Tab-separated table of C-alpha atoms in Angstrom:
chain	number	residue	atom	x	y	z
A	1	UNK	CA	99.699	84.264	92.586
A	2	UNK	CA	99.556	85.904	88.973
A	3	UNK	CA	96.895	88.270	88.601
A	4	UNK	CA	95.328	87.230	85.049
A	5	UNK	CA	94.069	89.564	82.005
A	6	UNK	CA	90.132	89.127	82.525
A	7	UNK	CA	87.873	89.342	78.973
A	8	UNK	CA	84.324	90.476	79.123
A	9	UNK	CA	82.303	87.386	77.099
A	10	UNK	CA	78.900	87.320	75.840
A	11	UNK	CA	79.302	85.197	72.597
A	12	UNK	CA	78.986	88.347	69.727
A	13	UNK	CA	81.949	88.452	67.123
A	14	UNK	CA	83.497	91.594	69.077
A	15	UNK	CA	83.636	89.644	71.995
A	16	UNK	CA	85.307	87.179	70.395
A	17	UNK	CA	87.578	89.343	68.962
A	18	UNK	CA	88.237	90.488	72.216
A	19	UNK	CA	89.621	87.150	73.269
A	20	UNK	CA	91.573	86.520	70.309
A	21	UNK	CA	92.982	90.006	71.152
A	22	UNK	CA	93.723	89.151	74.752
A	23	UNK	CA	95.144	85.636	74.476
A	24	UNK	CA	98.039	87.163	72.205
A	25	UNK	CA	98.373	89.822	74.893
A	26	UNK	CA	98.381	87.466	77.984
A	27	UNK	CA	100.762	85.474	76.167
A	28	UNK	CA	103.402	88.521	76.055
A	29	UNK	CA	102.934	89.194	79.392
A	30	UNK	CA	103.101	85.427	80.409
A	31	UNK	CA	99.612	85.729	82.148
A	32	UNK	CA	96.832	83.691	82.482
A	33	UNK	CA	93.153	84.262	80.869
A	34	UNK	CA	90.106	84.493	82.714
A	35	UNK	CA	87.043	84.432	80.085
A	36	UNK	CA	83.770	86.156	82.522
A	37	UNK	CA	80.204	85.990	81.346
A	38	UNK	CA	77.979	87.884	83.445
A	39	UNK	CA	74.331	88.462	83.169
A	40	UNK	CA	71.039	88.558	85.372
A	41	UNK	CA	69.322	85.218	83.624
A	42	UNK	CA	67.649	84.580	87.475
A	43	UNK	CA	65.732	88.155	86.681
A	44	UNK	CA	64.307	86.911	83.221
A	45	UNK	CA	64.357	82.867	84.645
A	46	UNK	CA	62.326	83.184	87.919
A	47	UNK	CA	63.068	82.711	91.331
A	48	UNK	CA	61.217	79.491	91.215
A	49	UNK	CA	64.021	77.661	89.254
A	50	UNK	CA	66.318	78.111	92.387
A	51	UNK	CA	65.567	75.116	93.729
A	52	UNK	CA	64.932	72.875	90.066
A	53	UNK	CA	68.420	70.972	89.539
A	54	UNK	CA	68.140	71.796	85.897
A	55	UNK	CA	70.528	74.640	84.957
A	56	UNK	CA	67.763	77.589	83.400
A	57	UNK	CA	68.512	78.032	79.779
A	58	UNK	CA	70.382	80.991	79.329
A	59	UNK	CA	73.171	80.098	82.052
A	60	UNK	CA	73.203	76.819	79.983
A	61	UNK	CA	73.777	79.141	77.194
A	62	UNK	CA	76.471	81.453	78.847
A	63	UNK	CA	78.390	78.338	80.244
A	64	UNK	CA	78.254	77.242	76.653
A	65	UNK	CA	79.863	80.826	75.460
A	66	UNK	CA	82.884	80.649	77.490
A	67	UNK	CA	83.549	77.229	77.281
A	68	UNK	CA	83.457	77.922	73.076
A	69	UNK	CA	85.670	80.979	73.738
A	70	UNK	CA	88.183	78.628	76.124
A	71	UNK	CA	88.637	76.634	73.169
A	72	UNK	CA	89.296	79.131	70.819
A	73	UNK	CA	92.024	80.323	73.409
A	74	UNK	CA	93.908	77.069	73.230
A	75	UNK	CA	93.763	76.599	69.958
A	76	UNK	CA	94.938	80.293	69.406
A	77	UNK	CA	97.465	80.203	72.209
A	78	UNK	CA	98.258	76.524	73.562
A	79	UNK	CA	100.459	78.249	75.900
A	80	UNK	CA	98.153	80.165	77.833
A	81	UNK	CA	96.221	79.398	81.092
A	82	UNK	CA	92.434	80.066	80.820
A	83	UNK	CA	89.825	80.069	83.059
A	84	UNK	CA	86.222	80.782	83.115
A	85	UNK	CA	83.136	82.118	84.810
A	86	UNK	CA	79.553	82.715	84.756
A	87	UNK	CA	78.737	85.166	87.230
A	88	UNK	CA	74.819	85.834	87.928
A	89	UNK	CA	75.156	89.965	87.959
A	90	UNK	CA	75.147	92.471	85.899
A	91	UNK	CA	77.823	92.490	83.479
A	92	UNK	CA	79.449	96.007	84.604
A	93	UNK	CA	79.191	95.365	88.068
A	94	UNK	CA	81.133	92.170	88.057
A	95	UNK	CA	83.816	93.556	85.325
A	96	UNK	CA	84.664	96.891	87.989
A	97	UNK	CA	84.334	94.165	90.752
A	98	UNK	CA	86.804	91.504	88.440
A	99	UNK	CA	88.958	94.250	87.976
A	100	UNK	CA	90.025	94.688	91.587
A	101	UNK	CA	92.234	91.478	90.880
A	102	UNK	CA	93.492	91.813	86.928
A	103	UNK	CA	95.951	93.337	85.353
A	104	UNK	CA	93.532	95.024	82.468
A	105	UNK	CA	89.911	94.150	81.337
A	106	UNK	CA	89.520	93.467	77.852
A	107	UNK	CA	86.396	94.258	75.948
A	108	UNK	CA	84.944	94.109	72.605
A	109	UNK	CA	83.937	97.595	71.531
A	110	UNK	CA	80.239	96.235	70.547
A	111	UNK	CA	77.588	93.957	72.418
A	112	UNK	CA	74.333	92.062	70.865
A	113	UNK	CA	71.977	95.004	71.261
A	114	UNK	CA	71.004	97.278	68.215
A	115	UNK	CA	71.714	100.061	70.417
A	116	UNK	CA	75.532	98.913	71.166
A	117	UNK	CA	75.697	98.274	67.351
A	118	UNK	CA	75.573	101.787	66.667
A	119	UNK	CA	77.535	102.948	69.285
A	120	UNK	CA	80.484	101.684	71.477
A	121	UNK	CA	78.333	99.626	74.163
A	122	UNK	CA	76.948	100.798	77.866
A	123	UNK	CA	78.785	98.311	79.494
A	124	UNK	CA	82.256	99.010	77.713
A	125	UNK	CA	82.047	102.852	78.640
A	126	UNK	CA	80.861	101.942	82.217
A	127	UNK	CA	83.581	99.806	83.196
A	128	UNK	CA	86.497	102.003	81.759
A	129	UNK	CA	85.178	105.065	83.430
A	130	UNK	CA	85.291	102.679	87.472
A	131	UNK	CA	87.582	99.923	86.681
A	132	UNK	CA	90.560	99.831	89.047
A	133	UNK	CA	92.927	98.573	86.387
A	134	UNK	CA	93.631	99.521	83.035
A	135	UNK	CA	90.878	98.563	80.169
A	136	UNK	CA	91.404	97.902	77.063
A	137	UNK	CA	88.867	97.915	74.537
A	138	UNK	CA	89.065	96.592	70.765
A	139	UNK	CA	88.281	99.345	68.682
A	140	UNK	CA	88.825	99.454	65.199
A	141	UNK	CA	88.629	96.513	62.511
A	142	UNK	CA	84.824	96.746	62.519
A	143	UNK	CA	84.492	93.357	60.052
A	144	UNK	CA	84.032	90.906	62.442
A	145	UNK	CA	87.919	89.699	61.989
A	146	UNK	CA	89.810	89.153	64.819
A	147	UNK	CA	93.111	90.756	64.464
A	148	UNK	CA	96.251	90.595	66.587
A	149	UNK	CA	97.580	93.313	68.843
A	150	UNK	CA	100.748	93.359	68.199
A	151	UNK	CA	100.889	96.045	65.090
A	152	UNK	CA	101.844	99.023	64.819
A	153	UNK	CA	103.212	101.595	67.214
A	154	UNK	CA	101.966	102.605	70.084
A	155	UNK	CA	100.435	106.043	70.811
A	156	UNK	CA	99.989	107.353	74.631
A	157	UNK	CA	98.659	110.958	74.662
A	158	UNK	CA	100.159	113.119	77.796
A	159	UNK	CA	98.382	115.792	79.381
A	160	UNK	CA	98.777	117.880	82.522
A	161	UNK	CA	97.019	115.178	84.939
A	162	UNK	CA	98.857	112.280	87.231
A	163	UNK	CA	96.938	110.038	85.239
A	164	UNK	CA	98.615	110.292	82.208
A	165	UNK	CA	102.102	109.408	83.724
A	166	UNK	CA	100.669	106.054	84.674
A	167	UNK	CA	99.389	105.662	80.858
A	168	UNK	CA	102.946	106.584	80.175
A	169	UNK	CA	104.054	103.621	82.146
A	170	UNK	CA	101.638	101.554	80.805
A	171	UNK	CA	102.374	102.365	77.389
A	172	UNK	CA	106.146	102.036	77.512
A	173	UNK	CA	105.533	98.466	79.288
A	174	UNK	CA	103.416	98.140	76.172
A	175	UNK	CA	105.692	98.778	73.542
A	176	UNK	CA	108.569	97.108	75.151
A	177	UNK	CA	106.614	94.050	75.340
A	178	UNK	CA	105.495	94.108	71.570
A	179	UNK	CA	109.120	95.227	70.315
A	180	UNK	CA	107.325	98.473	68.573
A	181	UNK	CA	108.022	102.368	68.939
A	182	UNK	CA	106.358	104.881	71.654
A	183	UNK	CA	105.166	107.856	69.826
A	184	UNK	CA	104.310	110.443	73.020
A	185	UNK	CA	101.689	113.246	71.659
A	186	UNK	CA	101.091	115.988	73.531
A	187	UNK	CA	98.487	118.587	72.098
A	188	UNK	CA	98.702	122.254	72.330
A	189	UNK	CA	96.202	125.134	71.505
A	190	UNK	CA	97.135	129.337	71.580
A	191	UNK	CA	94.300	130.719	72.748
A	192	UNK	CA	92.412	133.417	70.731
A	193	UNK	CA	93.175	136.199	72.795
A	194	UNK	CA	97.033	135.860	72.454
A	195	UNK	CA	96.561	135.955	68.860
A	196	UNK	CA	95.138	139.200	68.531
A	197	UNK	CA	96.306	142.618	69.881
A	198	UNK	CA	98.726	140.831	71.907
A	199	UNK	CA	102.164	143.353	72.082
A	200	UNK	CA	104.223	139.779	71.195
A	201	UNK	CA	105.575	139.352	67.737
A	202	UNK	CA	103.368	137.624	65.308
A	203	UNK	CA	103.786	133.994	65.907
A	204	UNK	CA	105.540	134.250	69.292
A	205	UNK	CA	102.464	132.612	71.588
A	206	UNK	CA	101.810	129.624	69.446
A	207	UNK	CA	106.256	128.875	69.758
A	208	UNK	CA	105.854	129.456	73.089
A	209	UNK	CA	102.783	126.799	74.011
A	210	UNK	CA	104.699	124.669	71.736
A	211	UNK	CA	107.774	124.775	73.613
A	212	UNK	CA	106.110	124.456	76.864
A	213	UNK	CA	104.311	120.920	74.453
A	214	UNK	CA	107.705	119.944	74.660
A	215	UNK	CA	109.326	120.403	77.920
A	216	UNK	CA	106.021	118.298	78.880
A	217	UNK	CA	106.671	115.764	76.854
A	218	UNK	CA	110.451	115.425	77.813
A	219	UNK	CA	109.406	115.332	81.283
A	220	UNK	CA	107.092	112.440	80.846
A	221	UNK	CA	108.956	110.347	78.791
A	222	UNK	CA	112.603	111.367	80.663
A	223	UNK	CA	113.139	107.156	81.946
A	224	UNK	CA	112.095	106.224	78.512
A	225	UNK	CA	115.569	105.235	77.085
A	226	UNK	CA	116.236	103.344	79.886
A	227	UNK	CA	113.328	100.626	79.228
A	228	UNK	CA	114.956	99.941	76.022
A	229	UNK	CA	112.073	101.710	73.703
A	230	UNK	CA	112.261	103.258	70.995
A	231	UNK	CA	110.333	106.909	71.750
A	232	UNK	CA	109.309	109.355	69.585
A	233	UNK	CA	108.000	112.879	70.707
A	234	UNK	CA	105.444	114.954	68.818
A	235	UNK	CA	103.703	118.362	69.222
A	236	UNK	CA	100.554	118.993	67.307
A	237	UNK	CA	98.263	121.836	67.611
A	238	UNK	CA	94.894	120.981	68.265
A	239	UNK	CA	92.192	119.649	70.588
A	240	UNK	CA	93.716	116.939	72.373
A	241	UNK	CA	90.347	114.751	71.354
A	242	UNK	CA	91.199	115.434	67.657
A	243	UNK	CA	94.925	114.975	67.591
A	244	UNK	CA	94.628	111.594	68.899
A	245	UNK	CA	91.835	110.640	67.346
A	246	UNK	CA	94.013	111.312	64.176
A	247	UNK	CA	97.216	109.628	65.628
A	248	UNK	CA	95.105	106.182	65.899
A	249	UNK	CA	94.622	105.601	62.246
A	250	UNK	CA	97.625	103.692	61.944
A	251	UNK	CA	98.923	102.482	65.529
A	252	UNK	CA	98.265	99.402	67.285
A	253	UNK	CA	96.983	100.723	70.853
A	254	UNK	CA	96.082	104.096	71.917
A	255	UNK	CA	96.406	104.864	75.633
A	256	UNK	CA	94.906	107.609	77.603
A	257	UNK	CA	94.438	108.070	81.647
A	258	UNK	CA	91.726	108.776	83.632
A	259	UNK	CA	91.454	110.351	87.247
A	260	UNK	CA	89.857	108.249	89.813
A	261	UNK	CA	88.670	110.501	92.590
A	262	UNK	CA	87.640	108.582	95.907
A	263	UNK	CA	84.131	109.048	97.145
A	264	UNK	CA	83.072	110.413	93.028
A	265	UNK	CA	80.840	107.619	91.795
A	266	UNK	CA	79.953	109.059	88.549
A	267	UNK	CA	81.660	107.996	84.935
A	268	UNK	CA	85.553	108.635	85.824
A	269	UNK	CA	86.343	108.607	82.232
A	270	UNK	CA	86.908	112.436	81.518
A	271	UNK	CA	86.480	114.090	77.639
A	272	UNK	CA	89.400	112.864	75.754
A	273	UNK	CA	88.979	109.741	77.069
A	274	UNK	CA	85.317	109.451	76.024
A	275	UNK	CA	85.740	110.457	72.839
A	276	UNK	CA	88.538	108.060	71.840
A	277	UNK	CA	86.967	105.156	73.328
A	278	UNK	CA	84.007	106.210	70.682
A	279	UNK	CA	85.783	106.773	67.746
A	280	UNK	CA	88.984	105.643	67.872
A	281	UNK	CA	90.130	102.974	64.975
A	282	UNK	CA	92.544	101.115	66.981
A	283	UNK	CA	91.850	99.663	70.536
A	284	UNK	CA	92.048	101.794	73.229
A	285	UNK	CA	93.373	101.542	76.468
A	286	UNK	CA	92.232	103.355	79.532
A	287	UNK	CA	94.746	103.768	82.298
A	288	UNK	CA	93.058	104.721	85.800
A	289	UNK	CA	95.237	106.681	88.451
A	290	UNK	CA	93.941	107.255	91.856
A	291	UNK	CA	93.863	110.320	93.867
């Protein structure tokens, strides 16, 4: 059985962008769509309409929303399978729980509450820092225009952690699949001290950390060529945060990992994946690896 691409719903314009985004992207990967609404109407309804055979308002409403968004899927993408759900929960909860069974989550970067219009929303942040697949949420392209995914090269940043080999994988899969380039950017800072009274020639710690930038980066991407993809390597001294921050102006996905450590049930998300799932102007895509 196909695992589907499952797409956070709640009826706002990023949402819907969000399954414009996805239906191109499940029809790449020949997937079905699964549109999920979740929200905790019984709370705000009453525990006295349990029993009333009339459907309480808002689930009338939310059945509504991803039966609209369905549509929109088959008109966008005839070919694809879709599915939907209206799940009584909170709307984190049952995205980590819909997770267990999809190959990514996809979420708009923005939800209806003033708060979430100012900043990328709680739920969004929440299920890329527990999710047990990789999320992908639609930053960027803040005019309420749905734009496809397909653009653009894509950027995977590589660190020191066994996370960011599986956003490696993820983002060579990525770029195969869309027929664009892999640009691999690894980050590299000389710290202060080797700058100053060091007995090295002037210049000779910032070569070195940006050789050892390097051999990283060949050693991630060393299978590369063999997928077919055309990879590019580059170096760039900086704070990792910054550097890709800067590298997402013009791609069409960023990618980043995150370390999932059993039995830690705080946000899993880590710095640089925080702050690129926050400012980031392309979507992001958070790639979880388990220890």
């Amino acid at each position: 059985m196909e695992v589907p691409l499952v797409v956070g719903v709640d009826g706002s314009e990023p949402s819907l962008r969000a399954v414009d985004w996805a239906a191109d992207e499940a029809a790449l990967r020949d997937l079905p769509l699964r549109l999920v609404y979740a929200s905790l109407w019984e709370r705000y309804e009453g525990t006295a309409l349990a029993d009333d055979p009339v459907k309480p308002s808002d689930q009338l409403m939310a059945e509504d929303i991803v039966e609209t968004a369905a549509r929109r899927v088959r008109t966008r993408r005839p070919d694809v399978k879709v599915t939907t759900d209206v799940l009584p929960e909170e709307p984190e909860y049952a995205l980590v729980r819909e997770s267990r069974g999809a190959a990514a989550v996809v979420l708009g970067s923005r939800g209806r509450s003033s708060l979430a219009e100012a900043l990328l929303g709680s739920v969004s942040v929440t299920v890329a820092g527990h999710a047990h697949c990789p999320v992908i949420v639609l930053r960027g392209s803040h005019d309420n225009r749905a734009i496809p995914g397909r653009h653009g090269r894509i950027v995977v940043g590589v660190g020191d952690e066994p996370a960011d080999a599986a956003a490696v994988r993820f983002a060579v899969e990525e770029a195969r699949l869309r027929g664009v380039p892999l640009e691999a950017v690894r980050a590299w800072r000389c710290p202060a001290h080797e700058t100053a009274g060091h007995p090295l020639p002037a210049g000779e710690p910032a070569r070195l950390h940006e050789e050892k930038a390097a051999e990283v980066l060949g050693a991630a991407l060393r299978d590369v060529p063999a997928a077919g993809v055309e990879a590019h390597r580059r170096t760039a001294e900086g704070h990792a945060r910054q550097v890709l921050l800067g590298a997402s102006a013009d791609a069409g996905l960023l990618v980043v990992g995150a370390r999932r450590r059993e039995g830690h049930y705080g946000l899993q998300l880590g710095r640089v994946a925080h702050a690129v799932l926050h400012h980031a102007v392309c979507p992001v895509a958070v790639v979880p690896h388990r220890e």
